[in-house]
Tab-separated table of C-alpha atoms and ligand atoms in Angstrom:
chain	number	residue	atom	x	y	z
A	1	UNK	CA	-27.369	55.971	15.446
A	2	UNK	CA	-24.103	55.463	17.328
A	3	UNK	CA	-24.131	51.764	16.389
A	4	UNK	CA	-24.592	52.599	12.708
A	5	UNK	CA	-21.662	54.983	12.840
A	6	UNK	CA	-19.509	52.274	14.438
A	7	UNK	CA	-20.406	49.804	11.695
A	8	UNK	CA	-19.592	52.369	8.993
A	9	UNK	CA	-16.224	53.052	10.639
A	10	UNK	CA	-15.455	49.349	10.770
A	11	UNK	CA	-16.355	48.852	7.102
A	12	UNK	CA	-14.103	51.767	6.113
A	13	UNK	CA	-11.227	50.226	8.087
A	14	UNK	CA	-11.707	46.914	6.337
A	15	UNK	CA	-11.722	48.735	2.968
A	16	UNK	CA	-8.513	50.576	3.930
A	17	UNK	CA	-6.910	47.311	4.967
A	18	UNK	CA	-7.813	45.747	1.602
A	19	UNK	CA	-6.144	48.685	-0.107
A	20	UNK	CA	-3.031	48.097	1.980
A	21	UNK	CA	-2.891	44.417	0.963
A	22	UNK	CA	-1.137	44.120	-2.411
A	23	UNK	CA	-3.542	42.724	-5.029
A	24	UNK	CA	-1.281	39.785	-5.803
A	25	UNK	CA	-1.460	38.607	-2.159
A	26	UNK	CA	-5.218	38.707	-1.881
A	27	UNK	CA	-6.834	35.343	-1.497
A	28	UNK	CA	-9.083	34.615	-4.419
A	29	UNK	CA	-11.273	31.581	-4.336
A	30	UNK	CA	-10.467	29.409	-7.320
A	31	UNK	CA	-12.310	26.277	-6.348
A	32	UNK	CA	-14.682	26.428	-9.281
A	33	UNK	CA	-11.798	26.433	-11.741
A	34	UNK	CA	-9.531	23.866	-10.030
A	35	UNK	CA	-12.067	21.382	-8.701
A	36	UNK	CA	-11.921	18.059	-10.569
A	37	UNK	CA	-15.023	17.803	-12.753
A	38	UNK	CA	-15.244	14.019	-12.593
A	39	UNK	CA	-13.633	12.751	-9.360
A	40	UNK	CA	-12.619	9.057	-9.420
A	41	UNK	CA	-15.341	8.210	-6.864
A	42	UNK	CA	-18.059	9.498	-9.269
A	43	UNK	CA	-16.487	7.652	-12.194
A	44	UNK	CA	-16.426	4.462	-10.101
A	45	UNK	CA	-20.092	4.845	-9.169
A	46	UNK	CA	-21.080	5.496	-12.802
A	47	UNK	CA	-19.167	2.396	-13.865
A	48	UNK	CA	-20.734	0.243	-11.132
A	49	UNK	CA	-24.234	1.559	-11.901
A	50	UNK	CA	-23.802	0.489	-15.507
A	51	UNK	CA	-22.340	-2.967	-14.827
A	52	UNK	CA	-23.802	-4.116	-11.494
A	53	UNK	CA	-27.325	-3.049	-12.419
A	54	UNK	CA	-27.173	-5.735	-15.109
A	55	UNK	CA	-25.155	-8.245	-13.038
A	56	UNK	CA	-27.022	-7.998	-9.710
A	57	UNK	CA	-30.431	-6.831	-10.994
A	58	UNK	CA	-32.841	-5.875	-8.222
A	59	UNK	CA	-30.168	-6.501	-5.563
A	60	UNK	CA	-28.020	-3.594	-6.813
A	61	UNK	CA	-29.938	-0.595	-5.272
A	62	UNK	CA	-29.596	-1.999	-1.735
A	63	UNK	CA	-25.968	-3.109	-2.265
A	64	UNK	CA	-25.175	0.350	-3.709
A	65	UNK	CA	-26.719	2.018	-0.647
A	66	UNK	CA	-24.612	-0.157	1.702
A	67	UNK	CA	-21.426	0.460	-0.336
A	68	UNK	CA	-21.946	4.189	0.118
A	69	UNK	CA	-22.544	3.860	3.878
A	70	UNK	CA	-20.083	3.377	6.713
A	71	UNK	CA	-18.515	-0.072	6.565
A	72	UNK	CA	-18.451	-2.460	9.497
A	73	UNK	CA	-15.246	-3.888	10.915
A	74	UNK	CA	-14.369	-7.061	12.730
A	75	UNK	CA	-11.648	-7.376	15.387
A	76	UNK	CA	-9.325	-10.275	14.550
A	77	UNK	CA	-8.281	-11.417	18.018
A	78	UNK	CA	-4.514	-11.758	18.452
A	79	UNK	CA	-3.738	-15.029	20.274
A	80	UNK	CA	-0.125	-13.893	20.751
A	81	UNK	CA	-1.115	-10.914	22.910
A	82	UNK	CA	-1.171	-11.283	26.686
A	83	UNK	CA	-3.935	-8.727	27.208
A	84	UNK	CA	-7.402	-9.783	28.370
A	85	UNK	CA	-9.075	-7.947	25.503
A	86	UNK	CA	-11.451	-10.787	24.640
A	87	UNK	CA	-13.488	-10.352	27.833
A	88	UNK	CA	-13.378	-6.597	27.325
A	89	UNK	CA	-14.743	-6.848	23.763
A	90	UNK	CA	-17.415	-9.321	24.831
A	91	UNK	CA	-18.450	-6.973	27.633
A	92	UNK	CA	-18.960	-4.292	24.960
A	93	UNK	CA	-21.472	-6.585	23.229
A	94	UNK	CA	-19.211	-8.157	20.563
A	95	UNK	CA	-19.302	-11.836	19.697
A	96	UNK	CA	-16.879	-14.133	17.915
A	97	UNK	CA	-18.765	-14.889	14.703
A	98	UNK	CA	-16.669	-18.034	14.059
A	99	UNK	CA	-17.530	-19.762	17.351
A	100	UNK	CA	-21.039	-18.453	17.205
A	101	UNK	CA	-21.682	-20.115	13.831
A	102	UNK	CA	-24.871	-21.807	12.867
A	103	UNK	CA	-24.051	-25.357	14.010
A	104	UNK	CA	-27.317	-26.652	12.558
A	105	UNK	CA	-25.958	-25.628	9.194
A	106	UNK	CA	-22.724	-27.468	9.869
A	107	UNK	CA	-24.472	-30.737	10.553
A	108	UNK	CA	-26.826	-30.468	7.633
A	109	UNK	CA	-25.191	-28.616	4.739
A	110	UNK	CA	-27.379	-28.217	1.678
A	111	UNK	CA	-26.850	-30.969	-0.854
A	112	UNK	CA	-25.308	-29.689	-4.064
A	113	UNK	CA	-25.783	-31.979	-6.996
A	114	UNK	CA	-23.526	-30.053	-9.377
A	115	UNK	CA	-20.320	-30.185	-7.303
A	116	UNK	CA	-19.022	-33.061	-5.266
A	117	UNK	CA	-20.202	-32.929	-1.646
A	118	UNK	CA	-17.247	-32.613	0.698
A	119	UNK	CA	-16.853	-33.305	4.404
A	120	UNK	CA	-17.489	-30.277	6.673
A	121	UNK	CA	-14.625	-27.826	6.714
A	122	UNK	CA	-12.248	-27.905	9.595
A	123	UNK	CA	-12.466	-24.459	11.112
A	124	UNK	CA	-9.219	-23.402	12.724
A	125	UNK	CA	-10.382	-23.071	16.327
A	126	UNK	CA	-7.709	-20.460	16.895
A	127	UNK	CA	-9.023	-17.879	14.440
A	128	UNK	CA	-11.357	-15.609	16.350
A	129	UNK	CA	-13.031	-12.536	14.913
A	130	UNK	CA	-15.323	-10.362	16.979
A	131	UNK	CA	-18.158	-8.313	15.510
A	132	UNK	CA	-20.927	-6.136	16.900
A	133	UNK	CA	-24.420	-7.615	16.355
A	134	UNK	CA	-26.438	-7.022	13.171
A	135	UNK	CA	-27.593	-3.442	12.877
A	136	UNK	CA	-25.189	-2.277	15.604
A	137	UNK	CA	-22.741	0.169	14.039
A	138	UNK	CA	-20.569	0.806	17.118
A	139	UNK	CA	-16.934	1.412	16.151
A	140	UNK	CA	-14.036	-0.471	17.725
A	141	UNK	CA	-11.495	1.502	19.730
A	142	UNK	CA	-7.916	1.259	18.428
A	143	UNK	CA	-6.076	-1.738	19.902
A	144	UNK	CA	-3.503	-1.063	22.639
A	145	UNK	CA	-0.112	-2.737	23.092
A	146	UNK	CA	0.292	-5.268	25.904
A	147	UNK	CA	3.329	-5.389	28.240
A	148	UNK	CA	5.391	-6.983	25.404
A	149	UNK	CA	4.313	-4.325	22.916
A	150	UNK	CA	1.962	-6.656	20.990
A	151	UNK	CA	-1.466	-5.394	19.945
A	152	UNK	CA	-4.578	-7.249	21.129
A	153	UNK	CA	-6.573	-7.190	17.869
A	154	UNK	CA	-6.388	-6.219	14.206
A	155	UNK	CA	-9.299	-4.350	12.628
A	156	UNK	CA	-10.371	-5.664	9.232
A	157	UNK	CA	-13.460	-6.424	7.196
A	158	UNK	CA	-14.780	-9.507	9.028
A	159	UNK	CA	-15.680	-11.067	5.644
A	160	UNK	CA	-11.941	-11.065	4.785
A	161	UNK	CA	-11.503	-13.843	7.334
A	162	UNK	CA	-13.694	-16.174	5.230
A	163	UNK	CA	-11.072	-16.902	2.512
A	164	UNK	CA	-8.663	-17.828	5.362
A	165	UNK	CA	-11.210	-20.240	6.844
A	166	UNK	CA	-11.930	-21.638	3.370
A	167	UNK	CA	-8.201	-22.337	2.942
A	168	UNK	CA	-8.575	-24.926	5.701
A	169	UNK	CA	-4.924	-24.985	6.836
A	170	UNK	CA	-3.948	-28.144	8.713
A	171	UNK	CA	-1.066	-29.063	11.010
A	172	UNK	CA	2.345	-28.889	9.264
A	173	UNK	CA	1.059	-27.488	5.954
A	174	UNK	CA	3.325	-25.463	3.665
A	175	UNK	CA	1.403	-22.311	2.846
A	176	UNK	CA	1.927	-19.530	0.282
A	177	UNK	CA	0.213	-16.141	0.561
A	178	UNK	CA	0.957	-14.741	-2.908
A	179	UNK	CA	-0.354	-11.144	-2.547
A	180	UNK	CA	-0.134	-10.625	1.180
A	181	UNK	CA	0.247	-6.931	2.059
A	182	UNK	CA	-0.781	-5.214	4.274
A	183	UNK	CA	-1.196	-8.563	6.009
A	184	UNK	CA	-4.700	-8.999	7.477
A	185	UNK	CA	-5.155	-12.486	6.037
A	186	UNK	CA	-1.528	-13.446	6.803
A	187	UNK	CA	-2.173	-12.541	10.419
A	188	UNK	CA	-5.425	-14.548	10.483
A	189	UNK	CA	-3.595	-17.608	9.085
A	190	UNK	CA	-0.782	-17.212	11.629
A	191	UNK	CA	-3.338	-17.395	14.435
A	192	UNK	CA	-3.818	-21.116	13.676
A	193	UNK	CA	-0.181	-21.753	14.752
A	194	UNK	CA	-0.331	-24.934	12.687
A	195	UNK	CA	1.540	-23.841	9.543
A	196	UNK	CA	4.759	-25.794	8.929
A	197	UNK	CA	6.361	-23.258	6.582
A	198	UNK	CA	4.762	-19.970	5.591
A	199	UNK	CA	5.815	-18.030	2.515
A	200	UNK	CA	4.432	-14.499	2.490
A	201	UNK	CA	4.844	-12.410	-0.660
A	202	UNK	CA	3.804	-9.056	-2.120
A	203	UNK	CA	5.307	-7.383	-5.164
A	204	UNK	CA	5.087	-3.876	-3.718
A	205	UNK	CA	8.181	-3.123	-1.631
A	206	UNK	CA	6.486	-0.328	0.326
A	207	UNK	CA	3.468	-2.507	1.110
A	208	UNK	CA	5.784	-5.373	2.120
A	209	UNK	CA	7.350	-2.958	4.621
A	210	UNK	CA	3.874	-2.266	6.031
A	211	UNK	CA	3.313	-6.021	6.235
A	212	UNK	CA	6.553	-6.473	8.181
A	213	UNK	CA	5.454	-3.712	10.593
A	214	UNK	CA	2.106	-5.480	11.086
A	215	UNK	CA	3.881	-8.780	11.796
A	216	UNK	CA	6.195	-7.124	14.344
A	217	UNK	CA	3.237	-5.440	16.069
A	218	UNK	CA	1.288	-8.694	16.448
A	219	UNK	CA	3.599	-11.694	16.425
A	220	UNK	CA	6.437	-12.533	18.889
A	221	UNK	CA	9.925	-12.608	17.356
A	222	UNK	CA	10.362	-16.378	17.843
A	223	UNK	CA	7.544	-16.982	15.303
A	224	UNK	CA	9.142	-14.734	12.698
A	225	UNK	CA	12.301	-16.768	12.139
A	226	UNK	CA	13.441	-17.569	8.588
A	227	UNK	CA	12.990	-21.340	8.701
A	228	UNK	CA	9.295	-20.897	9.633
A	229	UNK	CA	8.302	-17.750	7.769
A	230	UNK	CA	9.754	-16.115	4.657
A	231	UNK	CA	8.699	-12.628	3.527
A	232	UNK	CA	9.464	-11.750	-0.124
A	233	UNK	CA	8.675	-9.045	-2.695
A	234	UNK	CA	8.577	-10.999	-5.955
A	235	UNK	CA	6.269	-10.540	-8.906
A	236	UNK	CA	3.703	-13.219	-8.051
A	237	UNK	CA	2.889	-13.868	-11.729
A	238	UNK	CA	6.361	-15.423	-12.058
A	239	UNK	CA	5.999	-17.714	-9.049
A	240	UNK	CA	5.409	-20.768	-11.212
A	241	UNK	CA	8.944	-20.306	-12.612
A	242	UNK	CA	10.438	-20.247	-9.102
A	243	UNK	CA	8.600	-22.886	-7.088
A	244	UNK	CA	6.204	-25.361	-8.702
A	245	UNK	CA	4.187	-28.209	-7.142
A	246	UNK	CA	5.279	-27.174	-3.637
A	247	UNK	CA	2.563	-25.782	-1.384
A	248	UNK	CA	-0.331	-27.569	0.357
A	249	UNK	CA	-2.296	-24.348	0.481
A	250	UNK	CA	-2.083	-21.178	-1.635
A	251	UNK	CA	-3.985	-17.964	-1.028
A	252	UNK	CA	-4.300	-15.732	-4.117
A	253	UNK	CA	-5.871	-12.507	-2.816
A	254	UNK	CA	-5.471	-10.400	-5.949
A	255	UNK	CA	-5.439	-6.646	-6.598
A	256	UNK	CA	-8.871	-5.597	-7.885
A	257	UNK	CA	-11.115	-2.528	-8.258
A	258	UNK	CA	-11.591	-2.530	-4.430
A	259	UNK	CA	-15.207	-1.433	-4.943
A	260	UNK	CA	-15.847	0.041	-1.507
A	261	UNK	CA	-12.683	2.122	-1.531
A	262	UNK	CA	-13.355	3.217	-5.127
A	263	UNK	CA	-16.756	4.769	-4.335
A	264	UNK	CA	-15.631	6.349	-1.047
A	265	UNK	CA	-12.069	7.693	-1.396
A	266	UNK	CA	-10.563	9.814	-4.184
A	267	UNK	CA	-7.009	9.154	-2.965
A	268	UNK	CA	-5.230	6.141	-4.461
A	269	UNK	CA	-8.317	5.374	-6.546
A	270	UNK	CA	-8.068	2.901	-9.460
A	271	UNK	CA	-10.785	4.896	-11.287
A	272	UNK	CA	-8.480	7.911	-11.482
A	273	UNK	CA	-8.214	8.712	-15.214
A	274	UNK	CA	-4.416	8.338	-15.085
A	275	UNK	CA	-4.912	4.686	-14.008
A	276	UNK	CA	-7.380	3.614	-16.708
A	277	UNK	CA	-4.872	1.308	-18.438
A	278	UNK	CA	-3.921	-0.300	-15.082
A	279	UNK	CA	-7.608	-0.875	-14.286
A	280	UNK	CA	-8.309	-2.448	-17.680
A	281	UNK	CA	-5.350	-4.791	-17.242
A	282	UNK	CA	-6.643	-6.092	-13.879
A	283	UNK	CA	-8.464	-9.235	-15.141
A	284	UNK	CA	-5.338	-10.333	-17.067
A	285	UNK	CA	-3.099	-9.731	-14.009
A	286	UNK	CA	-5.588	-11.609	-11.805
A	287	UNK	CA	-5.584	-14.547	-14.221
A	288	UNK	CA	-1.775	-14.636	-14.305
A	289	UNK	CA	-1.599	-14.533	-10.494
A	290	UNK	CA	-4.154	-17.317	-10.138
A	291	UNK	CA	-2.304	-19.443	-12.727
A	292	UNK	CA	0.947	-18.911	-10.775
A	293	UNK	CA	-0.823	-19.917	-7.538
A	294	UNK	CA	-2.197	-23.078	-9.185
A	295	UNK	CA	1.273	-24.035	-10.420
A	296	UNK	CA	2.790	-23.343	-6.998
A	297	UNK	CA	0.345	-25.746	-5.285
A	298	UNK	CA	1.246	-29.426	-5.074
A	299	UNK	CA	-1.028	-32.108	-6.579
A	300	UNK	CA	-3.789	-32.577	-3.999
A	301	UNK	CA	-3.115	-29.053	-2.768
A	302	UNK	CA	-5.802	-26.379	-2.506
A	303	UNK	CA	-5.947	-22.810	-3.761
A	304	UNK	CA	-8.273	-20.026	-2.626
A	305	UNK	CA	-8.788	-17.127	-5.044
A	306	UNK	CA	-10.276	-13.977	-3.490
A	307	UNK	CA	-11.086	-10.344	-4.323
A	308	UNK	CA	-12.960	-7.442	-2.759
A	309	UNK	CA	-14.992	-6.592	-5.851
A	310	UNK	CA	-18.475	-7.573	-7.037
A	311	UNK	CA	-17.267	-7.705	-10.643
A	312	UNK	CA	-18.079	-10.910	-12.495
A	313	UNK	CA	-15.207	-10.228	-14.924
A	314	UNK	CA	-12.712	-10.149	-12.039
A	315	UNK	CA	-14.290	-13.045	-10.156
A	316	UNK	CA	-16.090	-15.941	-11.858
A	317	UNK	CA	-14.642	-15.245	-15.348
A	318	UNK	CA	-11.046	-15.286	-14.046
A	319	UNK	CA	-11.594	-18.607	-12.275
A	320	UNK	CA	-13.278	-20.180	-15.345
A	321	UNK	CA	-10.410	-19.114	-17.602
A	322	UNK	CA	-7.811	-20.393	-15.117
A	323	UNK	CA	-9.481	-23.825	-14.955
A	324	UNK	CA	-9.356	-24.129	-18.775
A	325	UNK	CA	-5.815	-22.756	-19.125
A	326	UNK	CA	-4.432	-24.999	-16.352
A	327	UNK	CA	-5.733	-28.052	-18.189
A	328	UNK	CA	-4.801	-26.948	-21.724
A	329	UNK	CA	-1.342	-25.491	-21.035
A	330	UNK	CA	-0.128	-27.448	-17.996
A	331	UNK	CA	-2.212	-30.620	-17.868
A	332	UNK	CA	-3.420	-29.654	-14.383
A	333	UNK	CA	-6.939	-30.825	-13.553
A	334	UNK	CA	-8.809	-28.767	-10.996
A	335	UNK	CA	-11.928	-29.418	-8.977
A	336	UNK	CA	-14.095	-26.559	-7.705
A	337	UNK	CA	-14.600	-27.116	-3.984
A	338	UNK	CA	-18.115	-26.367	-2.809
A	339	UNK	CA	-18.038	-23.609	-0.176
A	340	UNK	CA	-21.751	-23.749	0.583
A	341	UNK	CA	-21.205	-25.583	3.895
A	342	UNK	CA	-19.057	-22.612	4.957
A	343	UNK	CA	-21.462	-19.905	3.806
A	344	UNK	CA	-24.352	-21.773	5.400
A	345	UNK	CA	-22.566	-21.645	8.763
A	346	UNK	CA	-22.158	-17.882	8.598
A	347	UNK	CA	-25.420	-16.883	6.959
A	348	UNK	CA	-26.530	-15.051	10.134
A	349	UNK	CA	-23.461	-12.791	10.057
A	350	UNK	CA	-23.055	-12.091	6.321
A	351	UNK	CA	-25.240	-11.659	3.274
A	352	UNK	CA	-24.186	-13.949	0.441
A	353	UNK	CA	-25.012	-13.427	-3.216
A	354	UNK	CA	-27.557	-15.966	-4.434
A	355	UNK	CA	-26.944	-18.206	-7.449
A	356	UNK	CA	-23.233	-17.816	-8.214
A	357	UNK	CA	-22.303	-20.841	-10.255
A	358	UNK	CA	-18.631	-20.763	-9.157
A	359	UNK	CA	-17.492	-19.458	-5.759
A	360	UNK	CA	-19.273	-17.492	-3.061
A	361	UNK	CA	-19.603	-13.744	-2.484
A	362	UNK	CA	-20.409	-11.610	0.557
A	363	UNK	CA	-22.493	-8.638	-0.575
A	364	UNK	CA	-22.726	-5.437	1.475
A	365	UNK	CA	-26.002	-4.969	3.347
A	366	UNK	CA	-27.043	-2.053	5.575
A	367	UNK	CA	-27.669	-4.335	8.572
A	368	UNK	CA	-24.377	-6.249	8.073
A	369	UNK	CA	-22.171	-3.901	6.108
A	370	UNK	CA	-19.250	-6.248	5.331
A	371	UNK	CA	-17.712	-7.053	1.972
A	372	UNK	CA	-17.752	-7.231	-0.940
A	373	UNK	CA	-15.601	-10.368	-0.737
A	374	UNK	CA	-15.547	-12.999	-3.463
A	375	UNK	CA	-13.838	-16.367	-2.870
A	376	UNK	CA	-13.453	-19.552	-4.824
A	377	UNK	CA	-11.616	-22.693	-3.768
A	378	UNK	CA	-9.896	-25.046	-6.219
A	379	UNK	CA	-8.319	-28.428	-5.565
A	380	UNK	CA	-5.495	-29.744	-7.742
A	381	UNK	CA	-6.310	-33.272	-8.814
A	382	UNK	CA	-3.094	-33.683	-10.818
B	401	SAM	C1	-6.009	-7.087	-2.176
B	401	SAM	S1	-4.363	-6.691	-1.820
B	401	SAM	C2	-3.883	-7.965	-0.719
B	401	SAM	C3	-4.462	-7.807	0.674
B	401	SAM	C4	-3.865	-8.784	1.666
B	401	SAM	N1	-4.034	-10.152	1.243
B	401	SAM	C5	-4.468	-8.617	3.041
B	401	SAM	O1	-5.307	-9.411	3.461
B	401	SAM	O2	-4.084	-7.663	3.727
B	401	SAM	C6	-3.523	-7.120	-3.280
B	401	SAM	C7	-2.021	-7.015	-3.175
B	401	SAM	O3	-1.455	-7.544	-4.376
B	401	SAM	C8	-0.205	-6.932	-4.557
B	401	SAM	N2	0.228	-7.184	-5.950
B	401	SAM	C9	-0.112	-6.536	-7.080
B	401	SAM	N3	0.483	-7.099	-8.140
B	401	SAM	C10	1.201	-8.146	-7.680
B	401	SAM	C11	2.038	-9.121	-8.281
B	401	SAM	N4	2.243	-9.144	-9.607
B	401	SAM	N5	2.632	-10.038	-7.497
B	401	SAM	C12	2.436	-10.036	-6.158
B	401	SAM	N6	1.671	-9.130	-5.525
B	401	SAM	C13	1.048	-8.198	-6.269
B	401	SAM	C14	-0.468	-5.479	-4.221
B	401	SAM	O4	0.730	-4.824	-3.870
B	401	SAM	C15	-1.448	-5.607	-3.052
B	401	SAM	O5	-0.788	-5.474	-1.833
């Protein structure tokens, strides 16, 4: 009885308190009215369900499931750091997927009758990327600075290293990274320490600032001097007007629908209704960037086009159009370089889409949740 009386007293006090609080200051839940009805992540998923179901067929349900699950990272080892992090990472069970490649595959690449068979790719021995084994979803700890303030590794999608390996940079090459920020692939290419002159560009000034911060956190000052490395913020589509027939290697890692981000994060999402026009313009922008990259390469030079989307319209179709336009408008003949020897080497680490007629694509998989990454390599014949 006494307990009941206490409860009643308490309830009355609460009621009195509510009366003391002016009505206008009372907190009223409005979530039902203010919550966005169609968040960008749902719009992205609806869009992907409609297009990838047709494009990927029976592969789509498993890829969709992986896209919606926690992604897997790789630790790009920083050769410039003095810390003994490699042994530490290996002790945790990681392995360098580049050294650990399928050497059988390297000696006996599948014969492709459609494209010309090329000698095995030279894999920059200095690019090292550590991953946890298949099915192991352990997260990496954040990297720590060494005594010189340089970080020991950079966390990125391990499949993002593949376009850098496909670029096949050799001693003394002039290299252009046309859309470089925030700088994961730039950093991977710098690890080779064989680039003669490196031009690193991104149109976004704020993202170029992030790129500069990344470079300063990973690379000693003596490697960041102007006559070796130039960082710019130009519109990459205009590059052909600035510097033509110049670079031995060009990486064109274009803005795209960033499929994994689009289904997971509402912030900065290209499927936000206010960005519909920007999203629809993407294939045209991608084509213009690739054309600029092709023009910037020297005859005999090689270009790698890459995205992080599964979209055929942003991948294969862009490359096909660029090949035609380069010939029709500029008299540039291009050869598609077969990347099957490369994918064959890494088939134990990544899942590759079957039957793409141009380029190669890493598709997300629950046991190896990397990608999506599409890449295609072109060689300028003229
Ligand atoms: C996929 S991200 C590049 C990621 C980067 N390669 C990396 O590995 O960290 C695409 C980049 O293209 C840049 N971009 C968009 N339009 C551009 C343009 N017209 N010219 C140059 N860069 C552009 C964006 O600012 C964005 O940073």
